[in-house]
Each structure stands twice: as structure tokens, then as C-alpha cells.
Amino acid sequence: MQRRKFIKNSSLALAGLYLPKANRPKTGRKQEKIYGYNGMRYTLDEKWSKCDSGQYPVNDCHEMVQDKKGRILLLTNETHNNVLIYDTKGQLLDSWGHDFPGAHGLTLHDENGTEFLYITDTAKHQVYKTTMDGKILMTIDPPLDAGIYKDVKEFVPTETTIDANGDIFIADGYGAQYILHYDKNGQLQKYFGGRGEGDAHLDNAHGICWDTRREDHTLLITDRTRNCFKRFDKQGNLLEVIALPGACVCRPVIHKDHLYAAVLRSPDLNAVGTGFVTILDKDNKVVSNIGGSEPQYQDGHLQPMRQTDKIFIHPHDVCVDSDENLYVAQWASGKVYPYKLKRV
């Protein structure tokens, strides 16, 4: 009896060593934290960039885009290398640029199959059109002849967006708050907005883009101090205010049916180190916040949002790649490289 009992117990012990993987007890291995809500959820990679900071330093990481080759381009106001070009794994492919001490806005435009960049410089008070390797093709200076600026320093452009015909719309987000419409040759056509009271005016018009989610040809413009995006037609008529209480949003970024934006601070610009990322659906309803509170609506009204996870300090832009992963550039955040958020 004792021998049979020993053989039985030994067999059970050995069987335990060969449990199928699915049935094995879990180890104490720490699982990655997932951020976000409502199917727009991500894991965080703070070490995405493989750059050596001694060789390729950054100061403020302002904006990022992905070109048709799949490369990720980062704009920084570090004149050692204003543009860093990565693959999606964070390996550096190239770098260029020493002439943009106020490099701020980075817009990619496909012109008849050839891609170009538009860079705004808040220190030099200019806007540049460049090739993908940094050759300057056009410079737009402060429009003093328009009669709305008395001094060069009053024009502090933060962002551009380009129409299908090549026309350029510039957001003077740190200056007089005008939206200036130029033709493709850099000649001023008209302007609208400007600082003032009332919804048709702007305060911290930090970003601008065409809303490609809609059939009508309209612009989305940031009103960061007032916690909203505003929709205008290209003639400058206000069509809609998209309220985002608690969110000092940077530029709107459209990818397929969603709008993405970095929230620099919350609930206002005095709250240091309180940023997160917000995501809106095609109806401009907030569906997810990364590092922020779960979106809540009461009687159709969005309730104030706030930072809940301190994964960002001052996020300044979001780039969405072809696999719907996110890259987040940060301003005044200890000269950190961009973080990657992998969609799950």
C-alpha cells in the first residue's frame, strides 16, 4: 500500500511539472499598465527614442509628423539639430537644421506627390517652406503692410495648415491671434480672428488644421486659453465651438475619424505639470484621455477633465502613425525625447 501510494504521489508531482502553458500558475511578473478608455487604449514607452543626448540633444520637443516613407520627424528648438528623423522603432535615421532657434510648428504637405515641410519660428517671427532635407524654398515675413502689426515682434506664428491648392493658413498663436491666409506664393490674401471678446475672436490660437473627417471644407483652430477648438470656414466665419473644459489643448491632429490633441495643462495655463492627451471621435465627443480622467457627459455636456496619471509633464503634440500608435512630444519637460504610446 505504501509503495502504491508513493508511486501515485510521485506521478502527480511529475504531472505538475508538465502543465500546459495556459494552465500554469501566473508568476509575479509585472504587467504593462494600459492607459485610456473606450477602445482607445495604449501602453507607454518612455524609452522609444534611441538617441544619444550628447550627440543629438533636444530642448523643447514641439511637434512631430509621419511622412509617406513611414519616417517620424521631430521638430525641436535645439539648433544643434532642429529636425530629428526616426523610424517607428525609435532608431535615428537622419538629422538636420541649425537655423531655427524658435522652431515651433511642423506641418507636412503633399504637393503633387512631393512632400514639403512648413516650419514656424517664434523667435525669428517667420514661416518657412522647406524640402524634406531642410532646404528653404520660401520665407514668409511679418505682414507689416497689412496694417494689423506695428512691429515685427508682434507676429509670433505657431502653426500652419496648407489647402489643396497650396494656399497657406498661418495661426499667429503667440502674437496678435490672427489667422492669416496666404496664396501658395506667400502673398497675403486676408485675415480673420484676432484677439478680443466673443467667440469669433481667439486667445492663444496655438494650432490649426483642415478637418478631413467632414465633407465641408472647414478649419479647426485652437483657442487654448478658453479650453476649446473652434471651427471656421475658409472665409473666416465661425461655425462651431467645441468645448473641452479643463483642457488647454495644443494643435488638433486628424487621423481617420478621430481628433487627437496634446493637453498642455489643466485646468488652465497656470497649472504646471498637469498635461495629458485627449482623443475625440468624428462627432467631436471625447472618447479617451491618456493620463487624464475618464470622459464624462451629463445632459450632453462634457464635464471638466483633469490629469490623473503623471506620465506627461507638458505634452505639446501628438503624431499618429499608420498603425495608430501615438508619439507625444513635450515642451519644458526636462528635455525628454518623445514617448511612444502603443495601441492595444
Coordinates of C-alpha atoms in Angstrom, one line a residue:
M1 CA 0.0 0.0 0.0
Q2 CA 2.8 2.4 0.9
R3 CA 4.5 1.6 -2.4
R4 CA 1.4 2.2 -4.5
K5 CA 0.7 5.5 -2.5
F6 CA 4.3 6.6 -3.2
I7 CA 4.0 5.9 -7.0
K8 CA 0.7 7.8 -7.1
N9 CA 2.1 10.8 -5.4
S10 CA 5.2 10.8 -7.5
S11 CA 3.1 10.7 -10.7
L12 CA 1.0 13.7 -9.6
A13 CA 4.1 15.7 -8.8
L14 CA 5.7 14.9 -12.2
A15 CA 2.4 15.8 -13.9
G16 CA 2.6 19.2 -12.3
L17 CA 5.9 19.9 -14.0
Y18 CA 4.3 19.4 -17.4
L19 CA 1.2 21.5 -17.1
P20 CA 0.2 23.2 -20.4
K21 CA 1.3 26.8 -20.5
A22 CA -2.3 28.1 -20.3
N23 CA -2.8 26.2 -17.1
R24 CA 0.4 27.1 -15.3
P25 CA 0.1 29.4 -12.3
K26 CA 1.0 33.0 -13.0
T27 CA 4.3 34.3 -11.9
G28 CA 4.8 37.6 -10.2
R29 CA 5.9 39.3 -13.5
K30 CA 4.6 42.9 -13.6
Q31 CA 2.2 43.6 -16.5
E32 CA 2.4 46.8 -18.5
K33 CA -0.1 49.4 -17.4
I34 CA -2.7 50.3 -20.0
Y35 CA -3.9 53.9 -20.3
G36 CA -7.1 55.2 -21.9
Y37 CA -10.7 54.4 -22.3
N38 CA -13.4 53.1 -24.7
G39 CA -11.2 51.1 -27.0
M40 CA -8.6 53.9 -27.4
R41 CA -6.1 52.3 -25.1
Y42 CA -2.3 52.3 -25.1
T43 CA 0.8 51.1 -23.3
L44 CA 3.6 53.6 -22.7
D45 CA 7.2 53.5 -23.9
E46 CA 9.3 56.3 -22.4
K47 CA 12.5 55.0 -23.9
W48 CA 11.3 54.9 -27.5
S49 CA 14.0 57.3 -28.8
K50 CA 17.4 55.6 -29.1
C51 CA 19.2 58.9 -29.5
D52 CA 22.4 59.8 -27.6
S53 CA 21.5 63.1 -25.9
G54 CA 25.2 64.2 -26.0
Q55 CA 25.3 63.9 -29.8
Y56 CA 21.7 64.7 -30.7
P57 CA 20.3 67.0 -28.0
V58 CA 16.8 68.3 -27.8
N59 CA 15.4 71.3 -25.9
D60 CA 11.6 71.7 -26.3
C61 CA 10.2 68.9 -28.5
H62 CA 7.4 70.8 -30.2
E63 CA 5.8 68.8 -33.0
M64 CA 6.0 65.6 -35.0
V65 CA 4.7 64.2 -38.3
Q66 CA 5.0 61.0 -40.2
D67 CA 5.9 61.1 -43.9
K68 CA 4.8 58.7 -46.7
K69 CA 8.0 56.7 -46.2
G70 CA 6.9 55.9 -42.7
R71 CA 9.5 58.1 -41.0
I72 CA 8.8 60.1 -37.9
L73 CA 10.1 63.7 -38.0
L74 CA 10.5 65.6 -34.8
L75 CA 11.0 69.4 -34.6
T76 CA 12.9 70.8 -31.6
N77 CA 14.2 74.3 -30.9
E78 CA 17.7 73.0 -30.3
T79 CA 19.8 74.4 -33.1
H80 CA 22.4 71.6 -32.9
N81 CA 19.8 69.6 -34.8
N82 CA 16.3 71.2 -35.3
V83 CA 14.9 68.1 -37.0
L84 CA 15.5 64.5 -35.9
I85 CA 14.2 61.8 -38.3
Y86 CA 13.3 58.4 -36.8
D87 CA 11.9 55.0 -37.8
T88 CA 8.9 53.8 -35.9
K89 CA 11.2 51.8 -33.6
G90 CA 13.0 54.9 -32.4
Q91 CA 16.2 54.5 -34.3
L92 CA 17.6 57.8 -35.6
L93 CA 17.8 57.9 -39.4
D94 CA 18.9 61.4 -40.1
S95 CA 19.1 65.0 -38.6
W96 CA 19.3 68.5 -40.0
G97 CA 18.7 72.1 -39.2
H98 CA 20.7 74.8 -37.2
D99 CA 18.8 78.0 -38.1
F100 CA 15.5 77.8 -36.2
P101 CA 16.0 78.9 -32.6
G102 CA 12.2 79.3 -32.2
A103 CA 11.2 76.2 -34.1
H104 CA 7.6 75.5 -33.1
G105 CA 5.2 74.4 -35.8
L106 CA 5.8 71.5 -38.1
T107 CA 3.3 70.8 -41.0
L108 CA 3.7 68.2 -43.7
H109 CA 2.1 68.8 -47.1
D110 CA 2.0 66.6 -50.2
E111 CA 2.2 68.8 -53.3
N112 CA 1.5 66.7 -56.5
G113 CA 3.2 63.7 -55.0
T114 CA 6.2 65.6 -53.4
E115 CA 6.2 66.3 -49.7
F116 CA 7.3 69.6 -48.2
L117 CA 7.6 70.9 -44.7
Y118 CA 6.3 74.2 -43.2
I119 CA 8.1 75.4 -40.1
T120 CA 7.1 78.3 -37.9
D121 CA 9.8 80.1 -35.8
T122 CA 8.5 82.1 -32.9
A123 CA 11.9 83.6 -32.2
K124 CA 12.6 84.8 -35.8
H125 CA 8.9 85.7 -36.4
Q126 CA 8.9 83.9 -39.7
V127 CA 7.4 80.9 -41.5
Y128 CA 9.4 78.7 -43.9
K129 CA 8.6 76.2 -46.6
T130 CA 11.4 73.6 -46.9
T131 CA 12.3 70.4 -48.7
M132 CA 12.3 67.2 -46.6
D133 CA 16.0 67.6 -46.1
G134 CA 15.8 71.2 -44.9
K135 CA 16.4 73.4 -48.0
I136 CA 14.5 76.6 -47.5
L137 CA 12.3 77.3 -50.5
M138 CA 10.2 80.2 -49.2
T139 CA 10.2 82.6 -46.2
I140 CA 7.1 84.5 -45.0
D141 CA 8.0 87.6 -43.0
P142 CA 5.7 89.5 -40.6
P143 CA 2.9 91.2 -42.7
L144 CA 3.6 94.8 -41.6
D145 CA 1.9 96.1 -44.7
A146 CA -1.5 94.6 -43.6
G147 CA -2.0 97.3 -41.1
I148 CA -2.6 95.0 -38.2
Y149 CA 1.0 94.8 -36.9
K150 CA 3.1 97.8 -35.9
D151 CA 6.3 95.8 -35.1
V152 CA 7.9 92.6 -36.3
K153 CA 7.8 91.2 -32.8
E154 CA 4.0 91.3 -32.7
F155 CA 3.9 88.4 -35.3
V156 CA 4.6 85.2 -33.5
P157 CA 3.4 82.3 -35.7
T158 CA 2.8 78.9 -34.1
E159 CA 1.3 76.7 -36.7
T160 CA 0.3 76.4 -40.4
T161 CA -2.1 74.3 -42.5
I162 CA -2.0 74.0 -46.3
D163 CA -5.0 73.9 -48.6
A164 CA -5.3 71.5 -51.5
N165 CA -4.4 74.4 -53.9
G166 CA -1.3 75.3 -51.9
D167 CA -2.7 78.2 -50.0
I168 CA -1.2 78.7 -46.6
F169 CA -3.1 79.5 -43.4
I170 CA -0.9 80.7 -40.5
A171 CA -2.0 80.8 -36.9
D172 CA -0.4 83.7 -35.1
G173 CA -0.9 81.9 -31.8
Y174 CA 1.6 83.7 -29.6
G175 CA 1.1 87.1 -31.3
A176 CA -2.0 89.1 -32.2
Q177 CA -4.1 85.9 -32.6
Y178 CA -5.0 86.4 -36.3
I179 CA -5.4 83.6 -38.8
L180 CA -3.6 84.8 -42.0
H181 CA -4.5 83.4 -45.4
Y182 CA -1.7 83.4 -48.0
D183 CA -1.6 82.1 -51.5
K184 CA 0.9 79.4 -52.5
N185 CA 3.5 82.1 -53.4
G186 CA 3.4 83.7 -50.0
Q187 CA 1.2 86.7 -50.8
L188 CA -1.3 87.7 -48.1
Q189 CA -4.9 87.4 -49.2
K190 CA -6.9 88.1 -46.0
Y191 CA -7.0 87.5 -42.3
F192 CA -9.6 86.9 -39.5
G193 CA -9.9 86.2 -35.8
G194 CA -7.6 88.3 -33.7
R195 CA -7.5 88.9 -30.0
G196 CA -10.8 90.1 -28.5
E197 CA -14.0 89.2 -26.7
G198 CA -16.6 87.0 -28.4
D199 CA -16.4 83.5 -29.9
A200 CA -15.2 84.8 -33.3
H201 CA -12.0 86.1 -31.7
L202 CA -9.2 83.9 -30.4
D203 CA -6.9 83.7 -27.4
N204 CA -3.8 81.5 -27.8
A205 CA -4.6 80.3 -31.3
H206 CA -2.0 77.7 -31.0
G207 CA -2.9 75.2 -33.7
I208 CA -4.8 74.9 -37.0
C209 CA -5.8 72.1 -39.4
W210 CA -8.3 71.1 -42.1
D211 CA -10.9 68.8 -40.7
T212 CA -10.7 66.0 -43.2
R213 CA -13.4 64.0 -41.3
R214 CA -16.1 66.2 -42.9
E215 CA -17.2 66.8 -46.5
D216 CA -17.3 70.5 -46.0
H217 CA -14.0 72.3 -46.3
T218 CA -13.5 73.8 -42.8
L219 CA -10.7 74.7 -40.4
L220 CA -10.3 73.6 -36.8
I221 CA -8.4 76.3 -34.8
T222 CA -7.2 76.1 -31.2
D223 CA -8.4 78.5 -28.6
R224 CA -6.2 77.2 -25.8
T225 CA -6.9 79.7 -23.1
R226 CA -10.6 79.2 -23.5
N227 CA -10.4 75.3 -23.4
C228 CA -11.8 74.7 -26.9
F229 CA -11.4 74.2 -30.6
K230 CA -13.3 76.4 -33.0
R231 CA -14.5 75.6 -36.5
F232 CA -14.3 78.3 -39.2
D233 CA -14.9 78.2 -42.9
K234 CA -12.0 79.4 -45.0
Q235 CA -13.5 82.9 -45.3
G236 CA -13.2 83.3 -41.5
N237 CA -16.8 82.7 -40.5
L238 CA -17.3 81.0 -37.1
L239 CA -19.3 77.8 -37.4
E240 CA -18.9 75.9 -34.2
V241 CA -17.2 75.9 -30.7
I242 CA -16.1 72.5 -29.4
A243 CA -15.9 72.9 -25.7
L244 CA -13.2 70.9 -23.8
P245 CA -13.5 72.1 -20.2
G246 CA -10.3 71.6 -18.2
A247 CA -8.1 71.1 -21.3
C248 CA -5.6 73.7 -22.6
V249 CA -5.3 72.0 -25.9
C250 CA -2.5 72.3 -28.4
R251 CA -2.9 71.8 -32.1
P252 CA -5.7 69.5 -33.4
V253 CA -4.4 66.4 -35.3
I254 CA -6.8 64.5 -37.5
H255 CA -6.3 60.8 -38.3
K256 CA -9.1 58.9 -40.0
D257 CA -12.3 59.5 -37.9
H258 CA -10.6 60.8 -34.7
L259 CA -9.1 64.1 -33.5
Y260 CA -6.1 63.9 -31.2
A261 CA -4.6 66.7 -29.2
A262 CA -2.0 67.2 -26.5
V263 CA -3.3 69.0 -23.4
L264 CA -0.5 71.2 -22.2
R265 CA -2.0 72.0 -18.8
S266 CA -5.2 71.5 -16.9
P267 CA -7.5 73.2 -16.0
D268 CA -5.6 76.4 -17.0
L269 CA -2.2 77.6 -18.1
N270 CA -1.2 78.4 -14.5
A271 CA -1.3 74.7 -13.5
V272 CA 2.3 73.5 -14.1
G273 CA 3.0 69.8 -15.0
T274 CA -0.7 68.8 -15.5
G275 CA -0.8 67.6 -19.1
F276 CA -2.4 64.6 -20.8
V277 CA -3.6 63.6 -24.3
T278 CA -7.2 63.7 -25.4
I279 CA -9.0 61.9 -28.2
L280 CA -12.3 62.9 -29.8
D281 CA -14.5 60.9 -32.2
K282 CA -15.9 62.0 -35.5
D283 CA -18.8 63.8 -33.7
N284 CA -16.2 65.6 -31.5
K285 CA -17.2 63.7 -28.4
V286 CA -14.2 62.9 -26.1
V287 CA -13.8 59.2 -26.0
S288 CA -10.4 58.8 -24.3
N289 CA -7.8 60.6 -22.3
I290 CA -4.3 59.3 -21.9
G291 CA -3.0 60.2 -18.4
G292 CA -6.3 62.0 -17.8
S293 CA -9.7 61.4 -16.3
E294 CA -12.4 59.2 -18.0
P295 CA -14.6 61.4 -20.2
Q296 CA -18.0 62.0 -18.5
Y297 CA -21.0 63.6 -20.1
Q298 CA -24.1 64.9 -18.2
D299 CA -27.1 66.1 -20.2
G300 CA -24.9 66.2 -23.3
H301 CA -22.3 68.4 -21.7
L302 CA -18.7 67.3 -21.2
Q303 CA -17.6 67.5 -17.6
P304 CA -14.2 69.1 -16.7
M305 CA -11.3 66.9 -17.4
R306 CA -8.0 66.7 -15.5
Q307 CA -4.7 64.8 -15.2
T308 CA -4.9 61.6 -13.3
D309 CA -1.7 59.8 -14.1
K310 CA 1.5 61.8 -14.1
I311 CA 3.1 60.3 -17.2
F312 CA 3.4 63.6 -19.0
I313 CA 4.5 67.0 -17.8
H314 CA 3.7 69.3 -20.7
P315 CA 2.7 67.4 -23.8
H316 CA 2.8 69.7 -26.8
D317 CA 1.9 67.5 -29.8
V318 CA 0.6 64.1 -30.9
C319 CA 1.7 62.2 -34.0
V320 CA -0.4 59.2 -35.1
D321 CA 1.4 56.6 -37.2
S322 CA -0.1 54.3 -39.9
D323 CA -0.6 51.6 -37.2
E324 CA -2.5 54.1 -34.9
N325 CA 0.3 54.3 -32.4
L326 CA 0.9 57.7 -30.9
Y327 CA 4.1 59.7 -30.4
V328 CA 4.0 62.6 -27.8
A329 CA 6.4 65.5 -27.9
Q330 CA 6.8 67.6 -24.8
W331 CA 7.6 71.2 -24.0
A332 CA 9.5 72.3 -20.9
S333 CA 9.7 68.8 -19.6
G334 CA 13.3 68.3 -18.8
K335 CA 14.5 67.9 -22.4
V336 CA 12.9 64.5 -22.7
Y337 CA 12.7 62.7 -26.1
P338 CA 9.2 61.9 -27.3
Y339 CA 7.3 59.0 -25.8
K340 CA 5.5 56.3 -27.8
L341 CA 2.0 55.0 -26.9
K342 CA 1.4 51.7 -28.5
R343 CA -2.3 50.9 -29.4
V344 CA -3.7 47.8 -27.7

